[in-house]
Coordinates of C-alpha atoms in Angstrom, one line a residue:
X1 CA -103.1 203.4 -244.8
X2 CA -105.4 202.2 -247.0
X3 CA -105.8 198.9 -248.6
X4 CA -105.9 199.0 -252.2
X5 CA -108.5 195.8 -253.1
X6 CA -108.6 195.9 -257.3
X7 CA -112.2 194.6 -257.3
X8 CA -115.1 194.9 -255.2
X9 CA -115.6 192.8 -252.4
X10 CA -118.4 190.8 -253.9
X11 CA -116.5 190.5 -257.1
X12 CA -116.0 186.7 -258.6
X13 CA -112.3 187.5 -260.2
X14 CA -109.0 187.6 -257.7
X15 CA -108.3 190.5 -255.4
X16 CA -105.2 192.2 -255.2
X17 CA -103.7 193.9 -252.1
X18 CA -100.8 196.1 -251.7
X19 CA -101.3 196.9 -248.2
X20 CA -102.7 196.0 -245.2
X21 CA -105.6 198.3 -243.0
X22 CA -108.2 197.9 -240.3
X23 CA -110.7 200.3 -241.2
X24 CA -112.9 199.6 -237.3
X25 CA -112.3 197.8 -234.2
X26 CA -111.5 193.9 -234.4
X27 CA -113.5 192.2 -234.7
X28 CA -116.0 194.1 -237.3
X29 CA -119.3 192.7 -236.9
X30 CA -119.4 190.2 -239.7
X31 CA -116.5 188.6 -238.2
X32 CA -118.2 189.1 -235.1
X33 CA -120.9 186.4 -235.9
X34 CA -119.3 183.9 -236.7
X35 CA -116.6 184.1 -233.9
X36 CA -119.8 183.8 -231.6
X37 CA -121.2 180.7 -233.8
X38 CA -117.8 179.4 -233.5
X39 CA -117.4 179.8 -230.0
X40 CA -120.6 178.0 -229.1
X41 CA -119.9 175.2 -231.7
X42 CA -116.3 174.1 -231.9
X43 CA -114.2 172.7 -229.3
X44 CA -112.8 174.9 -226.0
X45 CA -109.0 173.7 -227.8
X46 CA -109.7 176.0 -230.5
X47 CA -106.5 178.7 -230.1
X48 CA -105.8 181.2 -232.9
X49 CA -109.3 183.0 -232.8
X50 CA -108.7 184.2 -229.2
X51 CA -106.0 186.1 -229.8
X52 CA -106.3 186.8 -233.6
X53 CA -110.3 188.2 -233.4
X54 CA -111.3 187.5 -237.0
X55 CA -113.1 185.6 -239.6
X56 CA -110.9 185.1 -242.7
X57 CA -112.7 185.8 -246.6
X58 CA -109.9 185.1 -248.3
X59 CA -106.5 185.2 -249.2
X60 CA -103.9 186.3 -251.7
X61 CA -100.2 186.0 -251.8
X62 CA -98.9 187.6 -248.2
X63 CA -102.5 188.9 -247.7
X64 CA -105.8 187.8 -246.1
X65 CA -109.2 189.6 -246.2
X66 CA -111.7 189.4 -243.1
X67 CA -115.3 189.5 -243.5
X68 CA -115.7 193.0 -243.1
X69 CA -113.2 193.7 -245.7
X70 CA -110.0 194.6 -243.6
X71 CA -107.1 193.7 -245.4
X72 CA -104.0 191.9 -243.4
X73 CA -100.6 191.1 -243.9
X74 CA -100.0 187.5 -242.8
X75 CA -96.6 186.7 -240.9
X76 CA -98.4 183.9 -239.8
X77 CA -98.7 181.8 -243.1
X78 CA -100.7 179.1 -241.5
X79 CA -98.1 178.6 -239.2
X80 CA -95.5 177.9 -241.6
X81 CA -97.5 176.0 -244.4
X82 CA -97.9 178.6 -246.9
X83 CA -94.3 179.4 -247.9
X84 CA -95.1 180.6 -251.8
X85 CA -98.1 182.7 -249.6
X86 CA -102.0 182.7 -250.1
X87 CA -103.4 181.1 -253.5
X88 CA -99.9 181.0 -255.4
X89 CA -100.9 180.4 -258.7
X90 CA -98.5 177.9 -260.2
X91 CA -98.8 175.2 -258.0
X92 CA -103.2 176.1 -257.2
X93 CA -103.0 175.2 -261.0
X94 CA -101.6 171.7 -260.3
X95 CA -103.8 170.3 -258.0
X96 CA -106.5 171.4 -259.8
X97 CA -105.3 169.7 -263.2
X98 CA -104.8 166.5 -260.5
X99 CA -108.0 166.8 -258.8
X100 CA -109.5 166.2 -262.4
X101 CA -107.4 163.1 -262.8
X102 CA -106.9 161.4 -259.6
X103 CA -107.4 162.2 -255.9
X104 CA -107.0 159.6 -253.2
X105 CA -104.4 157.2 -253.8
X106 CA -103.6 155.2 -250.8
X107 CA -99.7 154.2 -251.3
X108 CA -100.1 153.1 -255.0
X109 CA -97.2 154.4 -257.5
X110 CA -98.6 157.4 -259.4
X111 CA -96.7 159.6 -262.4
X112 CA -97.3 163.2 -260.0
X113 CA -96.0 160.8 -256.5
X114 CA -93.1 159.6 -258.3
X115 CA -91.9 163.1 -259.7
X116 CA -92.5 164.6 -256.3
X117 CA -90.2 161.7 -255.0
X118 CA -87.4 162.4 -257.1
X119 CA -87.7 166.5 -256.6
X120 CA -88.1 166.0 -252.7
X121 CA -84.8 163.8 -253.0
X122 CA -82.8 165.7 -255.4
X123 CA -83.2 168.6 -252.9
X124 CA -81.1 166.7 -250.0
X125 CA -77.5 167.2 -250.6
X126 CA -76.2 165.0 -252.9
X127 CA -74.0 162.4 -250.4
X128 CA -77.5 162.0 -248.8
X129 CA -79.6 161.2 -252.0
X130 CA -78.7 157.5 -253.4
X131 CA -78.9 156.2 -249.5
X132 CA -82.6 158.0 -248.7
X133 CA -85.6 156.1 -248.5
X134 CA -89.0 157.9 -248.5
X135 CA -92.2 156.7 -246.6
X136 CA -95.5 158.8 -247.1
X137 CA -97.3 159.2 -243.5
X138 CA -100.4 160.4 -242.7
X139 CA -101.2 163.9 -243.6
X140 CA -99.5 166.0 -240.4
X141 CA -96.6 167.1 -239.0
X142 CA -97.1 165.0 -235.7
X143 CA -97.6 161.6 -238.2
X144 CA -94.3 162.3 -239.8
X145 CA -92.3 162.2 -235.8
X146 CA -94.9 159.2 -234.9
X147 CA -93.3 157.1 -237.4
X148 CA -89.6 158.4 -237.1
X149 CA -90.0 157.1 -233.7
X150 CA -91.5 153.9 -234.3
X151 CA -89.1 153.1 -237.4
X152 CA -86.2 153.7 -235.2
X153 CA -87.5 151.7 -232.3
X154 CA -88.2 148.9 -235.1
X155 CA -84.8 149.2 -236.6
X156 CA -82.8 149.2 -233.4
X157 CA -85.1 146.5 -230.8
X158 CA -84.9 149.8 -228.4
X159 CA -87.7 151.1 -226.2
X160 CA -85.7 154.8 -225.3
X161 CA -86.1 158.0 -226.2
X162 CA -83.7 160.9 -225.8
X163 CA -85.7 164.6 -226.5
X164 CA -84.4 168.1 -225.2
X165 CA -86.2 170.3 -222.9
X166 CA -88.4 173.1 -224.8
X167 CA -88.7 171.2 -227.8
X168 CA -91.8 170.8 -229.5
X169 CA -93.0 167.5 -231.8
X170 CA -96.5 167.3 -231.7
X171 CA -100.1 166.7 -229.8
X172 CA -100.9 162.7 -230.4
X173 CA -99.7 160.8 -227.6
X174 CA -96.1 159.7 -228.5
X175 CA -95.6 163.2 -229.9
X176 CA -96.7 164.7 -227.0
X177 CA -94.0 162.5 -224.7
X178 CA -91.7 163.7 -226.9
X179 CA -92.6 167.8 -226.2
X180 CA -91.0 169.5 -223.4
X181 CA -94.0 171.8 -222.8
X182 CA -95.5 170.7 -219.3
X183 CA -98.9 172.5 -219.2
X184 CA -100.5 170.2 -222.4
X185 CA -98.8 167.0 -221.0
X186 CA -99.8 167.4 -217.4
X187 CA -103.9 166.2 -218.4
X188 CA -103.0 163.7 -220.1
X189 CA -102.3 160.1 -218.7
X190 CA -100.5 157.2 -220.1
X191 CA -98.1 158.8 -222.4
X192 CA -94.8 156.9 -223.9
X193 CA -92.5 155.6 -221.8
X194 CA -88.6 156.0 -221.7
X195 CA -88.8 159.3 -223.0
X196 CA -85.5 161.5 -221.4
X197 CA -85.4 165.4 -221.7
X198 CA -81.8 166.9 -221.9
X199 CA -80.9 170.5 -222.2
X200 CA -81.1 172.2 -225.4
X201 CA -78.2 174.8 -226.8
X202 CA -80.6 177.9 -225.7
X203 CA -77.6 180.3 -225.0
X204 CA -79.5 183.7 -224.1
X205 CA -81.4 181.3 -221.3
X206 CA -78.9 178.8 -220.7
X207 CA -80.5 175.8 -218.7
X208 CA -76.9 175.2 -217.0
X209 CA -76.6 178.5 -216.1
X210 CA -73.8 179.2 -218.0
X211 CA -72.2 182.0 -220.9
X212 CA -71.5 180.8 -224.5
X213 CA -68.2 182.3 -224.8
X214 CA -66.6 180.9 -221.8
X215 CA -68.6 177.7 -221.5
X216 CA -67.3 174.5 -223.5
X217 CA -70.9 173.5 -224.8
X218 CA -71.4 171.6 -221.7
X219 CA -75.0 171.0 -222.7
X220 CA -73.8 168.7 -225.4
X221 CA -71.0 167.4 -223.0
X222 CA -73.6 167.0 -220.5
X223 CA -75.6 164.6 -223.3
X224 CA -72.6 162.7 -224.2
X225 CA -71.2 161.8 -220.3
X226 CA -75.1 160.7 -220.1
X227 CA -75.1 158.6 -223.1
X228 CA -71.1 157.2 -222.5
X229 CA -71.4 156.5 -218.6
X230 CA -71.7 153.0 -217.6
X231 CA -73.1 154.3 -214.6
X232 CA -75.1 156.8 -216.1
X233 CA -78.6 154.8 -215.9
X234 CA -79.2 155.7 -219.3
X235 CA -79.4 152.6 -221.4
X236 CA -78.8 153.2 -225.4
X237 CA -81.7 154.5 -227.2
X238 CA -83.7 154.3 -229.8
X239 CA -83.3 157.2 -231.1
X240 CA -82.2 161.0 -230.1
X241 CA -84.9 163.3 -231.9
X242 CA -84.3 167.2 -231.7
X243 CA -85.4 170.5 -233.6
X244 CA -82.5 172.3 -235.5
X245 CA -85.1 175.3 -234.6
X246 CA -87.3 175.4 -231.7
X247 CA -90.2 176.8 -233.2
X248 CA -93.2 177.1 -230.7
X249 CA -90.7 176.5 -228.0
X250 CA -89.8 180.2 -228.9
X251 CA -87.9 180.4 -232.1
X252 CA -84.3 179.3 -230.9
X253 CA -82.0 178.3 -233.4
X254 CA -79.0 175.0 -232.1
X255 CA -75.9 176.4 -231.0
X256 CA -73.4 175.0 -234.4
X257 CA -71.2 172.9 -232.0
X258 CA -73.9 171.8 -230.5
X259 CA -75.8 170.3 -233.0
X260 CA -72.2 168.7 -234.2
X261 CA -71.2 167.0 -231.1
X262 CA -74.5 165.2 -230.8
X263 CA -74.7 163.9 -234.2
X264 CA -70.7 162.7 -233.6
X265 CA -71.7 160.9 -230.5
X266 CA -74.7 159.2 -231.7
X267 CA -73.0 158.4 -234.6
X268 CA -70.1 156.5 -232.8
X269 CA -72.8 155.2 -230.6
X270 CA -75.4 153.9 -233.4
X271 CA -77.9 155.9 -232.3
X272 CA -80.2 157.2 -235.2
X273 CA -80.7 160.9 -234.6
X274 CA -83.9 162.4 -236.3
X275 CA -84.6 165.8 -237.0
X276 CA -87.7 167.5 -237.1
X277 CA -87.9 169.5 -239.7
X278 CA -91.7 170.4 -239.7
X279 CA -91.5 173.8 -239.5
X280 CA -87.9 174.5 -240.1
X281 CA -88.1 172.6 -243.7
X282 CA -89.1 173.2 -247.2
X283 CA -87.1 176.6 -247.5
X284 CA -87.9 178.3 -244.0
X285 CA -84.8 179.2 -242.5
X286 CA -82.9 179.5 -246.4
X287 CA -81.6 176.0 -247.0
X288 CA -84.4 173.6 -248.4
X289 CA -83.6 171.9 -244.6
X290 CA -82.2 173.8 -241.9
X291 CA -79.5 170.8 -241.4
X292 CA -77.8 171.7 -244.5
X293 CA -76.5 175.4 -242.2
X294 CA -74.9 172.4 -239.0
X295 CA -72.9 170.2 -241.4
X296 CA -74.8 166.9 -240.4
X297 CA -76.3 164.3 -242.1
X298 CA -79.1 163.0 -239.6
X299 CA -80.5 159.6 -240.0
X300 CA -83.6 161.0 -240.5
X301 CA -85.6 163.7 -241.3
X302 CA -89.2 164.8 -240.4
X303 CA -90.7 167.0 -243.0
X304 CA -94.5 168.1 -243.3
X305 CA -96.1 171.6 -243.1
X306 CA -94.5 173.8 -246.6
X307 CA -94.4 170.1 -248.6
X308 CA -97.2 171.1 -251.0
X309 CA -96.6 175.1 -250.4
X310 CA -100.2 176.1 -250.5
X311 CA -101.3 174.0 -247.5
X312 CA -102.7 171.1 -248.8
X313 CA -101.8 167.8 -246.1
X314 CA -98.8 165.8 -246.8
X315 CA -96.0 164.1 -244.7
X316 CA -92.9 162.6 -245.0
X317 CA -89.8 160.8 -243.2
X318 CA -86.7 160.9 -245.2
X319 CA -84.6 158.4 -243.6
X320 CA -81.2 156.3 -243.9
X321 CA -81.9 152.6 -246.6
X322 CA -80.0 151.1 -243.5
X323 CA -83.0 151.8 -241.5
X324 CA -85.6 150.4 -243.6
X325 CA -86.3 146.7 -241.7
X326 CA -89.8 147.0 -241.7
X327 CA -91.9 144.7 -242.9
X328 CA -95.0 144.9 -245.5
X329 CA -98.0 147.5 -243.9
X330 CA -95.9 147.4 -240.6
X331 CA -96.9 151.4 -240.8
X332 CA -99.6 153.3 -242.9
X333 CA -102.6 155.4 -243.3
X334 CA -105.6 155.8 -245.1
X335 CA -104.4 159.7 -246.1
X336 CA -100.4 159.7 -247.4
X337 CA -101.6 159.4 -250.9
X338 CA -103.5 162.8 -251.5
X339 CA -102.4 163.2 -255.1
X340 CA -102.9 166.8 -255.6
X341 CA -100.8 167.6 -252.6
X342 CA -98.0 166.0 -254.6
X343 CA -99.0 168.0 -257.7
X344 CA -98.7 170.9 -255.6
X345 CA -95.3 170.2 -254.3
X346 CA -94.0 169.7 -257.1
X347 CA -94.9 172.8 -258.4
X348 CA -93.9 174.7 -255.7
X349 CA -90.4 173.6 -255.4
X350 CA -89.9 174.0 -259.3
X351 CA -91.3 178.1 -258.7
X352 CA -88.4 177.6 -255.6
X353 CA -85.4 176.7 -258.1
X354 CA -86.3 178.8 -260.9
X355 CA -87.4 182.2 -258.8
X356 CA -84.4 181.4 -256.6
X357 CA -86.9 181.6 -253.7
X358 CA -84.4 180.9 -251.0
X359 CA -82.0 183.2 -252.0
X360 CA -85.0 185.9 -251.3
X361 CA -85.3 184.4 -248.0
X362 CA -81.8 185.2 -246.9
X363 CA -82.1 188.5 -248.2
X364 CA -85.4 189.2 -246.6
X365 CA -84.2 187.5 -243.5
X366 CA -81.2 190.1 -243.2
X367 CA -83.6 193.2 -243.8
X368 CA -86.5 191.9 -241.1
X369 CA -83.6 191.3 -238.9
X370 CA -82.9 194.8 -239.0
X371 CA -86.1 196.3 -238.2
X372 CA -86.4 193.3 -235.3
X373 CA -83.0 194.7 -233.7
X374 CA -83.9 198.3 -234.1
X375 CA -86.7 197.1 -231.1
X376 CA -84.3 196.5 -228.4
X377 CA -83.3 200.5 -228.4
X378 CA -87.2 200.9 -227.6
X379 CA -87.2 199.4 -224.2
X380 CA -85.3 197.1 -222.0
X381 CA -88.0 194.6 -222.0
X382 CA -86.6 193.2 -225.4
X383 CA -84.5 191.1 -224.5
X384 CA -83.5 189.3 -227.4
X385 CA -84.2 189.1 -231.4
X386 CA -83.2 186.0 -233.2
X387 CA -83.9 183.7 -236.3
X388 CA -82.8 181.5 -238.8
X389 CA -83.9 182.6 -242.1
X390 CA -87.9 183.4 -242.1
X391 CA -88.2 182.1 -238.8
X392 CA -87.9 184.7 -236.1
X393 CA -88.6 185.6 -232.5
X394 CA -88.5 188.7 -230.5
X395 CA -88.2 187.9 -226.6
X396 CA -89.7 189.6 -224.1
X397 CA -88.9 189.9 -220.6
X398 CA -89.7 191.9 -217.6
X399 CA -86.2 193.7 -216.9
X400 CA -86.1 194.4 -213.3
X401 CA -87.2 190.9 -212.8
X402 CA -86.2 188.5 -215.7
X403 CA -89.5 187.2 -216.0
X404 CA -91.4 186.4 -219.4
X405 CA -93.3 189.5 -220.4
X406 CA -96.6 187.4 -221.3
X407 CA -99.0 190.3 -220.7
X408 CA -96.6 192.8 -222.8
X409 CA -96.5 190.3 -225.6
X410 CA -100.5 189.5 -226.4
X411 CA -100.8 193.4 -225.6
X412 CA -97.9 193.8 -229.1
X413 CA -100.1 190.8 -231.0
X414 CA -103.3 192.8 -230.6
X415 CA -101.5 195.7 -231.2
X416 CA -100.2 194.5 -234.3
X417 CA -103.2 193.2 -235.6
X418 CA -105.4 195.6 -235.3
X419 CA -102.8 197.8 -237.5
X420 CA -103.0 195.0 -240.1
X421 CA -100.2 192.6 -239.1
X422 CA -100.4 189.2 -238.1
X423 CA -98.1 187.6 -235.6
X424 CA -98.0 184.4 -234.0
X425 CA -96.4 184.1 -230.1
X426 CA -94.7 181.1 -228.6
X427 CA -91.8 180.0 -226.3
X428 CA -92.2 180.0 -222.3
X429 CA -95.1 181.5 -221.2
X430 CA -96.1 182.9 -225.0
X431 CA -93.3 186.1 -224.4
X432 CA -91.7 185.4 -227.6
X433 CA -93.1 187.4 -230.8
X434 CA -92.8 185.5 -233.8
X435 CA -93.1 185.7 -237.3
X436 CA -93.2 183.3 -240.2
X437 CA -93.7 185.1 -243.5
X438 CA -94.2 184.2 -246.8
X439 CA -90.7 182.9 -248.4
X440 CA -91.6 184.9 -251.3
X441 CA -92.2 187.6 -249.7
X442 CA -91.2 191.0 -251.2
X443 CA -89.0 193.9 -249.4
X444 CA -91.7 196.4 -249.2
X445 CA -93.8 193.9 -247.3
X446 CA -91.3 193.0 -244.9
X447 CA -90.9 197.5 -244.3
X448 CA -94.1 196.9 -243.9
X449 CA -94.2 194.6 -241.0
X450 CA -90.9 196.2 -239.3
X451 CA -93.1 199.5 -239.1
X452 CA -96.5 198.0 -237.8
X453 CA -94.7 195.5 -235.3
X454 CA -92.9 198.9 -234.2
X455 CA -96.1 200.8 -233.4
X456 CA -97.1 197.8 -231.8
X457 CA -94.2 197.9 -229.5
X458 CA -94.6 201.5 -228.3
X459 CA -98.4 200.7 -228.3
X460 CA -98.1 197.9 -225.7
X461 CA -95.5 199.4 -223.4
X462 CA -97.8 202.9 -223.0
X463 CA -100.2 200.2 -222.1
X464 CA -98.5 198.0 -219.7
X465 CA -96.5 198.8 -216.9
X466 CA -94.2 196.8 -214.8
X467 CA -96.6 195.7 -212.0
X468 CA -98.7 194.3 -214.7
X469 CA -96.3 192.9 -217.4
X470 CA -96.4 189.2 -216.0
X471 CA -100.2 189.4 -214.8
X472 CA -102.8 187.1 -217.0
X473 CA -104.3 188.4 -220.0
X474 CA -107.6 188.9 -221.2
X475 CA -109.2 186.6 -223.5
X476 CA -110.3 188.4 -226.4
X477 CA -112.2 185.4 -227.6
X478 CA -115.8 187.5 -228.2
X479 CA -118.9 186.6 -226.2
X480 CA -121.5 185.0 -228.3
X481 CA -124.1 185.8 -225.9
X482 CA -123.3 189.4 -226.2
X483 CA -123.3 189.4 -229.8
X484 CA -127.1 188.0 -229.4
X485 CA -127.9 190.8 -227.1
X486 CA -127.0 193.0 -230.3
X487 CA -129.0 191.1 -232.7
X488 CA -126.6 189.1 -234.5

């Protein structure tokens, strides 16, 4: 295939791309230098370069141009952010018009705050709306969760923390006590206290061993004896915190019941439950918040990534007027009043009502979920597909010895990309495939992907064999000495 790119490359006026295509091996050699400058430069925490070997031009809609002029289709969306895609004109408009007005406005009432106030509230359901409160937090997702936790420890006088295992929250300190992934928490000393990991509703892996139609969800039962036992050595909590979604723990969406039984319980217990909706909100799995699918209303609500749509910083807790006992500046930051973020959002989720963007997303979510099971007739090391809306995982394990399939997995990334797809990976060991696309996206793109991510498939396993499926990768992070050895 061949992209089709309207102008040429050095042209000032928008491109336009209809497909994706790699014309040379990744990474071309203007992408090349400045993965070396990068690599010599920027911290050793850097992560999506190594696998993803390219330096990005620019982007439009589901698309992003390289350096050397390859055209991709991103499924990556800035892990999430982007959910009207690359560039989307309406609300690039708005911030522009604010950037000409007002920028930086610390927590001082503006006209474009106050409208994105009401829009952000008017898309909770209705029983929810007159009782919200909104606080603006710094500009990340990991701000938001800081100050859930540290409203709810204000509001309840509580030290505790109950979290589930493979969950995901963040990389500051309390964020991090609050993840279930060991490997970044193991370096780092002096995290929170009274934090308590419980199993999570992940029925294909079940933590308690067990089958999902003959068990009684005894992960939530297991929670609830925990929470209820007077000789259970768990004192009440603070708060209960849990993704509806397990996004980089591997894209697993709460078992229904589940969810259900722990709000009941920490609702008769009064203890807040927040959910974070970081990557699961604004649209992503076809609801505006993924809570609206489990017939709760949590206490309170995490939201960050897709607020603005086009990737501009903002944050925001959502929470219960019952909750709000803290006192003047007892929480702020010098960033949660970036004006044109709010002129953004507010854009964006007027182009959500009136193109009836999440109605696309359930539609594209049943035709990518299509293509994703037509994988597991390829080979027994997929193991599982599953999703809630544009949020979707492919699972691969090692059949003869129910191991994660790391090795097979970065083998179908590189695969893919090099054909013109990008994919992101995640849950244990990175053997989940996953895919966050554009909300907007169109049907033709997501044929698109279904066919790439296909070839990538058969592509890896000719590659990989069984001895070698759980061995360590390769980092494909290019050697900036080598590229002086080459002249650049």
């Amino acid at each position: 295939m061949t992209a089709t790119i309207d102008t040429p490359l050095d042209a000032p006026v928008e491109p336009v791309y209809r497909a994706p295509a790699v014309s040379g091996p990744l990474p071309g050699p203007r992408s090349a230098e400045l993965l070396g400058r990068q690599a010599e430069r920027e911290s050793n925490s850097r992560s999506y370069p190594r696998k993803l070997p390219i330096a990005i031009r620019r982007g439009k809609g589901s698309y992003v141009e390289d350096l050397d002029g390859n055209v991709f289709l991103d499924f990556l969306s800035g892990a999430g952010v982007l959910s009207l895609g690359h560039n989307h004109p309406e609300p690039l408009a708005a911030a522009h018009r604010q950037l000409d007005e007002f920028v930086h406005g610390l927590d001082f009432p503006t006209p474009v705050k106050d409208e994105f106030t009401d829009l952000t509230i008017s898309m909770l359901p209705e029983p929810m709306r007159a009782r919200t409160r909104i606080h603006f937090c710094g500009p990340t997702g990991a701000n938001a969760v800081e100050a859930a936790l540290k409203l709810c420890k204000t509001a309840t006088g509580r030290e505790e923390v109950v979290t589930f295992q493979g969950g995901f929250h963040g990389a500051t300190l309390a964020t991090l006590s609050v993840t279930g992934l060991v490997e970044q928490k193991e370096p780092v000393r002096g995290r929170m206290p009274g934090v308590h990991f419980f199993p999570y509703s992940n029925c294909h892996n079940c933590p308690l061993g067990l089958k999902r139609d003959s068990c009684q969800v005894n992960c939530a039962t297991f929670l609830e004896n925990a929470l209820t036992d007077v000789n259970g050595g768990l004192t009440p909590p603070a708060a209960v915190i849990m993704e509806l979604v397990q996004g980089e723990g591997g894209v697993i969406p709460a078992d229904v019941e589940f969810v259900q039984r722990v709000r009941e319980v920490t609702r008769r217990l009064g203890i807040p439950m927040i959910v974070d909706e970081v990557q699961s909100g604004c649209g992503r799995t076809g609801t505006w918040f993924a809570f609206e699918q489990y017939g709760i209303e949590p206490d309170v609500v995490c939201a960050s990534k897709a607020l603005s749509g086009i990737g501009l910083p903002a944050s925001v807790i959502l929470y219960d007027e019952k909750l709000d006992v803290w006192k003047p500046g007892a929480h702020t930051g010098t960033f949660r009043g970036t004006q044109p973020a709010f002129a953004a959002g507010v854009a964006t989720m007027k182009v959500v009502r009136r193109e009836r963007v999440l109605e696309n997303v359930r539609a594209r979510a049943d035709q990518l979920m299509v293509h994703l099971q037509g994988l597991r007739a390829l080979s027994p090391y997929v193991a599982d597909v599953r999703g809630l809306g544009l949020m979707t995982g492919v699972e691969l394990t090692d059949p003869a010895t129910g191991r994660p399939a790391d090795v097979l997995a970065k083998r179908v990334q590189r695969e893919a990309v090099e054909r013109g797809l990008i994919i992101e990976l995640g849950g244990r060991d990175d053997c989940v495939v996953r895919m966050l696309p554009p909300l907007n996206c169109t049907a033709e793109e997501i044929d698109h992907a279904g066919r790439i991510l296909r070839e990538a498939l058969v592509a890896a396993l000719a590659a990989t064999t069984a001895e070698d499926a759980a061995a360590p990768a390769p980092d494909v992070t290019p050697d900036p000495v080598a590229f002086a050895e080459v002249g650049f």
